[in-house]
Amino acid sequence: MGYFPDFASTIYFARLRNNLGLYYALTGAKISGKQLYSVGLADYFVPESRLADLEKAFAEGIDENITLEKLKKIVESYSEPEKEPIEHEDLIKEAFSGKTLSEVFAKLEELSTVDEFAKKTLHKLQKSPPRSLRVAFEQYKRAKTMDVNQGLEMDYALTRYFALLLNLCLNINHPSLMHEHDFVEGVSALFLKKGKKPEWMDKSIDDIPDETINKYFKPVTDPFRKIDFANIK
C-alpha cells in the first residue's frame, strides 16, 4: 500500500533461508504461526487449543522474581515442535536470488511461463507501488550487515520519509517529502475508496534512479525524537 516492512523486520527477513525473507518483504504474503516457527521467525509455536492453559500458567507462575529463562520454560511446555513446510520454497529460492530487483522480475517472468505460482507472484508485484518495492529491496540488502539497533534506526528514517501526513503535521520540511504520495494513495485505495485502482508515482521499477532510492536512507533530523535506538537492548 505504498509503505515498506518496518519495525526492523527486514533484519530478521535478511537472515532467513532460501530468499524467503525477500519474498515476504516484497509480496507481504501471509504466513501461518507454525510457518513462523518453521522458518525461525518465532522461537515457539503454541496451538490455539493450549493458549488458555498457557495464560493460566503465566498467571500462576509469574511473580516479581520471574526470569526470562523461567518464562521460556513455561512457554516451551505448551509449545509444539512440529514444523510446517513452506510451499514453493525451491521456486522462491530461485526466483528471488537476483542481485537487483529487475533480475527478480526477469526470473519470475521466465518461470511464469511454466509455473502458476510464479505467474501469480509476478502479477502481485506488478500491481505493487514500484518505489516501495525498490526501497524494500534496498532495505533488505542493507539489513544483511546490520544488527537490530541499526535496523530500527534505518526504519525510523524510512518512516519519516514515507509518512508524509505526519511530517507535514509536525512541520518538518525535507525536499523529498513534498513529492511523496504513494502511502496516502495506497491507504486510500485499500481502506477509503475500495476498488479504486491506485495511481503510483512511478510506472515501473526501472523508472527510478538509484540516487532517488538512496535518498530514503539518509538520516532525518527530527527535533521531536526522544528515542535513542543505539541503546535499546
CSV table of C-alpha atoms in Angstrom, one decimal:
chain,number,residue,atom,x,y,z
A,1,MET,CA,0.0,0.0,0.0
A,2,GLY,CA,2.9,2.3,-0.7
A,3,TYR,CA,4.8,1.6,2.5
A,4,PHE,CA,7.7,-0.7,3.5
A,5,PRO,CA,8.5,-3.5,6.0
A,6,ASP,CA,9.1,-1.7,9.3
A,7,PHE,CA,9.9,-2.3,13.0
A,8,ALA,CA,13.3,-3.8,11.9
A,9,SER,CA,11.6,-6.8,10.3
A,10,THR,CA,14.0,-6.9,7.4
A,11,ILE,CA,16.8,-7.6,9.9
A,12,TYR,CA,15.1,-10.9,10.6
A,13,PHE,CA,14.0,-11.4,6.9
A,14,ALA,CA,17.5,-11.0,5.7
A,15,ARG,CA,18.6,-14.0,7.8
A,16,LEU,CA,16.0,-16.4,6.6
A,17,ARG,CA,17.0,-19.3,4.4
A,18,ASN,CA,16.4,-19.6,0.6
A,19,ASN,CA,15.5,-15.9,0.0
A,20,LEU,CA,12.2,-16.4,1.9
A,21,GLY,CA,12.8,-13.1,3.7
A,22,LEU,CA,13.0,-11.1,0.4
A,23,TYR,CA,9.9,-12.9,-0.8
A,24,TYR,CA,7.9,-11.9,2.3
A,25,ALA,CA,9.3,-8.3,2.3
A,26,LEU,CA,8.3,-7.7,-1.3
A,27,THR,CA,5.0,-9.5,-1.5
A,28,GLY,CA,3.6,-9.2,2.0
A,29,ALA,CA,2.5,-12.8,1.7
A,30,LYS,CA,0.7,-14.3,4.7
A,31,ILE,CA,2.5,-16.8,6.9
A,32,SER,CA,0.9,-19.1,9.5
A,33,GLY,CA,2.0,-19.3,13.1
A,34,LYS,CA,3.5,-22.8,12.5
A,35,GLN,CA,5.4,-21.5,9.5
A,36,LEU,CA,6.8,-18.6,11.5
A,37,TYR,CA,8.3,-21.2,13.8
A,38,SER,CA,9.5,-23.3,10.9
A,39,VAL,CA,11.5,-20.5,9.3
A,40,GLY,CA,12.9,-19.2,12.5
A,41,LEU,CA,10.9,-16.0,13.0
A,42,ALA,CA,9.3,-17.4,16.2
A,43,ASP,CA,11.0,-19.3,19.0
A,44,TYR,CA,7.9,-21.4,19.8
A,45,PHE,CA,4.6,-22.4,18.4
A,46,VAL,CA,1.7,-22.7,20.8
A,47,PRO,CA,-1.5,-24.1,19.3
A,48,GLU,CA,-4.7,-22.1,19.8
A,49,SER,CA,-6.2,-25.0,21.9
A,50,ARG,CA,-3.5,-24.6,24.5
A,51,LEU,CA,-3.4,-20.8,24.8
A,52,ALA,CA,-5.9,-20.7,27.7
A,53,ASP,CA,-3.7,-23.1,29.6
A,54,LEU,CA,-0.6,-21.1,28.8
A,55,GLU,CA,-2.4,-17.9,30.1
A,56,LYS,CA,-3.3,-19.7,33.3
A,57,ALA,CA,0.3,-20.9,33.7
A,58,PHE,CA,1.5,-17.4,33.3
A,59,ALA,CA,-1.0,-16.1,35.9
A,60,GLU,CA,0.1,-18.7,38.4
A,61,GLY,CA,3.8,-18.8,37.7
A,62,ILE,CA,4.8,-15.1,37.2
A,63,ASP,CA,5.9,-13.0,40.1
A,64,GLU,CA,8.5,-10.3,40.9
A,65,ASN,CA,11.2,-12.9,40.7
A,66,ILE,CA,10.4,-14.3,37.3
A,67,THR,CA,13.3,-14.6,34.9
A,68,LEU,CA,13.5,-14.9,31.1
A,69,GLU,CA,14.6,-18.5,31.4
A,70,LYS,CA,11.6,-19.4,33.5
A,71,LEU,CA,9.3,-17.7,31.0
A,72,LYS,CA,10.8,-19.7,28.2
A,73,LYS,CA,10.3,-23.0,30.1
A,74,ILE,CA,6.7,-22.2,30.7
A,75,VAL,CA,6.1,-21.4,27.0
A,76,GLU,CA,8.1,-24.4,25.9
A,77,SER,CA,6.0,-26.8,28.0
A,78,TYR,CA,2.9,-25.7,26.0
A,79,SER,CA,4.5,-25.5,22.6
A,80,GLU,CA,4.6,-27.9,19.7
A,81,PRO,CA,7.9,-28.7,17.9
A,82,GLU,CA,6.1,-29.8,14.7
A,83,LYS,CA,7.1,-27.6,11.7
A,84,GLU,CA,5.1,-26.7,8.6
A,85,PRO,CA,6.8,-26.7,5.2
A,86,ILE,CA,6.8,-23.5,3.1
A,87,GLU,CA,5.1,-24.1,-0.2
A,88,HIS,CA,7.1,-23.3,-3.4
A,89,GLU,CA,10.3,-22.8,-1.3
A,90,ASP,CA,12.5,-24.1,-4.1
A,91,LEU,CA,11.0,-21.7,-6.6
A,92,ILE,CA,11.2,-18.8,-4.2
A,93,LYS,CA,14.9,-19.6,-3.7
A,94,GLU,CA,15.5,-19.5,-7.5
A,95,ALA,CA,13.3,-16.5,-8.4
A,96,PHE,CA,14.4,-14.2,-5.6
A,97,SER,CA,18.1,-14.8,-5.9
A,98,GLY,CA,18.7,-11.8,-8.2
A,99,LYS,CA,21.2,-9.1,-7.3
A,100,THR,CA,18.8,-6.4,-8.4
A,101,LEU,CA,15.0,-6.2,-8.3
A,102,SER,CA,15.0,-6.1,-12.1
A,103,GLU,CA,16.7,-9.5,-12.1
A,104,VAL,CA,14.0,-10.8,-9.7
A,105,PHE,CA,11.3,-9.6,-12.1
A,106,ALA,CA,13.1,-11.2,-15.1
A,107,LYS,CA,13.4,-14.5,-13.4
A,108,LEU,CA,9.7,-14.5,-12.4
A,109,GLU,CA,8.7,-13.7,-15.9
A,110,GLU,CA,10.8,-16.7,-17.1
A,111,LEU,CA,9.3,-19.0,-14.6
A,112,SER,CA,5.8,-17.8,-15.0
A,113,THR,CA,5.6,-19.5,-18.4
A,114,VAL,CA,5.7,-22.9,-16.7
A,115,ASP,CA,4.6,-22.2,-13.1
A,116,GLU,CA,1.3,-20.8,-11.9
A,117,PHE,CA,2.8,-19.6,-8.5
A,118,ALA,CA,5.5,-17.6,-10.3
A,119,LYS,CA,2.8,-16.1,-12.5
A,120,LYS,CA,0.7,-15.0,-9.6
A,121,THR,CA,3.7,-13.7,-7.7
A,122,LEU,CA,4.8,-11.6,-10.7
A,123,HIS,CA,1.3,-10.2,-11.2
A,124,LYS,CA,1.2,-9.2,-7.5
A,125,LEU,CA,4.5,-7.4,-7.7
A,126,GLN,CA,3.5,-5.7,-10.9
A,127,LYS,CA,0.4,-4.2,-9.1
A,128,SER,CA,2.5,-3.0,-6.2
A,129,PRO,CA,4.0,0.5,-5.9
A,130,PRO,CA,7.3,0.4,-7.8
A,131,ARG,CA,9.0,2.8,-5.4
A,132,SER,CA,8.1,0.8,-2.3
A,133,LEU,CA,9.4,-2.3,-3.9
A,134,ARG,CA,12.7,-0.6,-4.8
A,135,VAL,CA,13.0,0.7,-1.2
A,136,ALA,CA,12.2,-2.6,0.4
A,137,PHE,CA,14.7,-4.4,-1.8
A,138,GLU,CA,17.5,-1.9,-0.8
A,139,GLN,CA,16.4,-2.1,2.8
A,140,TYR,CA,16.7,-5.9,2.7
A,141,LYS,CA,20.2,-5.7,1.2
A,142,ARG,CA,21.4,-3.3,3.8
A,143,ALA,CA,19.8,-5.3,6.6
A,144,LYS,CA,22.1,-8.2,5.9
A,145,THR,CA,25.0,-6.4,7.6
A,146,MET,CA,23.0,-4.7,10.4
A,147,ASP,CA,22.0,-5.5,13.9
A,148,VAL,CA,18.6,-4.8,15.3
A,149,ASN,CA,19.5,-1.4,16.7
A,150,GLN,CA,20.8,-0.3,13.3
A,151,GLY,CA,17.7,-1.7,11.7
A,152,LEU,CA,15.5,0.3,13.9
A,153,GLU,CA,17.5,3.4,13.0
A,154,MET,CA,17.1,2.7,9.3
A,155,ASP,CA,13.4,2.1,9.6
A,156,TYR,CA,12.9,5.2,11.6
A,157,ALA,CA,14.4,7.3,8.8
A,158,LEU,CA,12.3,5.5,6.2
A,159,THR,CA,9.1,6.1,8.3
A,160,ARG,CA,9.9,9.8,8.4
A,161,TYR,CA,10.1,9.9,4.6
A,162,PHE,CA,7.1,7.8,3.9
A,163,ALA,CA,4.6,9.2,6.5
A,164,LEU,CA,4.0,12.4,4.6
A,165,LEU,CA,0.9,13.4,6.6
A,166,LEU,CA,2.7,13.0,9.9
A,167,ASN,CA,5.7,15.0,8.7
A,168,LEU,CA,3.5,17.8,7.4
A,169,CYS,CA,1.6,17.9,10.7
A,170,LEU,CA,4.9,18.3,12.6
A,171,ASN,CA,6.1,20.9,10.1
A,172,ILE,CA,9.3,19.0,9.3
A,173,ASN,CA,10.4,20.0,5.9
A,174,HIS,CA,12.6,17.9,3.6
A,175,PRO,CA,12.7,18.2,-0.2
A,176,SER,CA,11.7,14.6,-0.9
A,177,LEU,CA,8.7,14.8,1.4
A,178,MET,CA,6.8,17.2,-0.7
A,179,HIS,CA,6.7,14.8,-3.6
A,180,GLU,CA,5.6,11.6,-1.8
A,181,HIS,CA,2.0,10.4,-2.2
A,182,ASP,CA,2.2,6.6,-2.6
A,183,PHE,CA,1.5,5.9,1.0
A,184,VAL,CA,-1.6,8.1,1.0
A,185,GLU,CA,-2.6,6.7,-2.3
A,186,GLY,CA,-2.3,3.1,-1.1
A,187,VAL,CA,-4.2,3.7,2.2
A,188,SER,CA,-6.9,5.4,0.2
A,189,ALA,CA,-7.3,2.6,-2.3
A,190,LEU,CA,-7.2,-0.1,0.4
A,191,PHE,CA,-9.4,1.4,3.1
A,192,LEU,CA,-11.2,4.5,1.9
A,193,LYS,CA,-12.0,4.0,-1.7
A,194,LYS,CA,-12.1,0.3,-2.0
A,195,GLY,CA,-11.9,-0.9,-5.6
A,196,LYS,CA,-10.1,2.2,-6.8
A,197,LYS,CA,-7.0,1.4,-8.8
A,198,PRO,CA,-4.1,3.3,-7.1
A,199,GLU,CA,-2.1,5.7,-9.2
A,200,TRP,CA,1.5,5.2,-8.2
A,201,MET,CA,4.2,7.8,-8.5
A,202,ASP,CA,6.3,5.6,-10.9
A,203,LYS,CA,5.3,3.5,-13.9
A,204,SER,CA,7.9,0.8,-13.2
A,205,ILE,CA,10.8,-0.2,-11.0
A,206,ASP,CA,13.2,0.8,-13.8
A,207,ASP,CA,12.0,4.4,-14.0
A,208,ILE,CA,13.5,5.2,-10.6
A,209,PRO,CA,17.2,6.3,-10.4
A,210,ASP,CA,19.4,4.6,-7.8
A,211,GLU,CA,20.2,8.0,-6.3
A,212,THR,CA,16.5,8.6,-5.7
A,213,ILE,CA,16.2,5.4,-3.7
A,214,ASN,CA,19.4,6.1,-1.7
A,215,LYS,CA,17.9,9.4,-0.5
A,216,TYR,CA,15.4,7.5,1.6
A,217,PHE,CA,18.2,6.0,3.7
A,218,LYS,CA,19.8,9.3,4.7
A,219,PRO,CA,19.3,10.2,8.4
A,220,VAL,CA,16.5,12.7,9.1
A,221,THR,CA,16.8,15.4,11.7
A,222,ASP,CA,13.8,15.2,14.0
A,223,PRO,CA,13.5,17.8,16.9
A,224,PHE,CA,10.7,15.7,18.4
A,225,ARG,CA,12.7,12.5,18.6
A,226,LYS,CA,13.1,11.1,22.1
A,227,ILE,CA,14.3,7.5,21.4
A,228,ASP,CA,18.0,6.5,21.0
A,229,PHE,CA,17.8,3.2,19.2
A,230,ALA,CA,21.5,2.5,19.7
A,231,ASN,CA,20.8,2.0,23.5
A,232,ILE,CA,17.8,-0.3,23.1
A,233,LYS,CA,18.5,-3.8,24.4
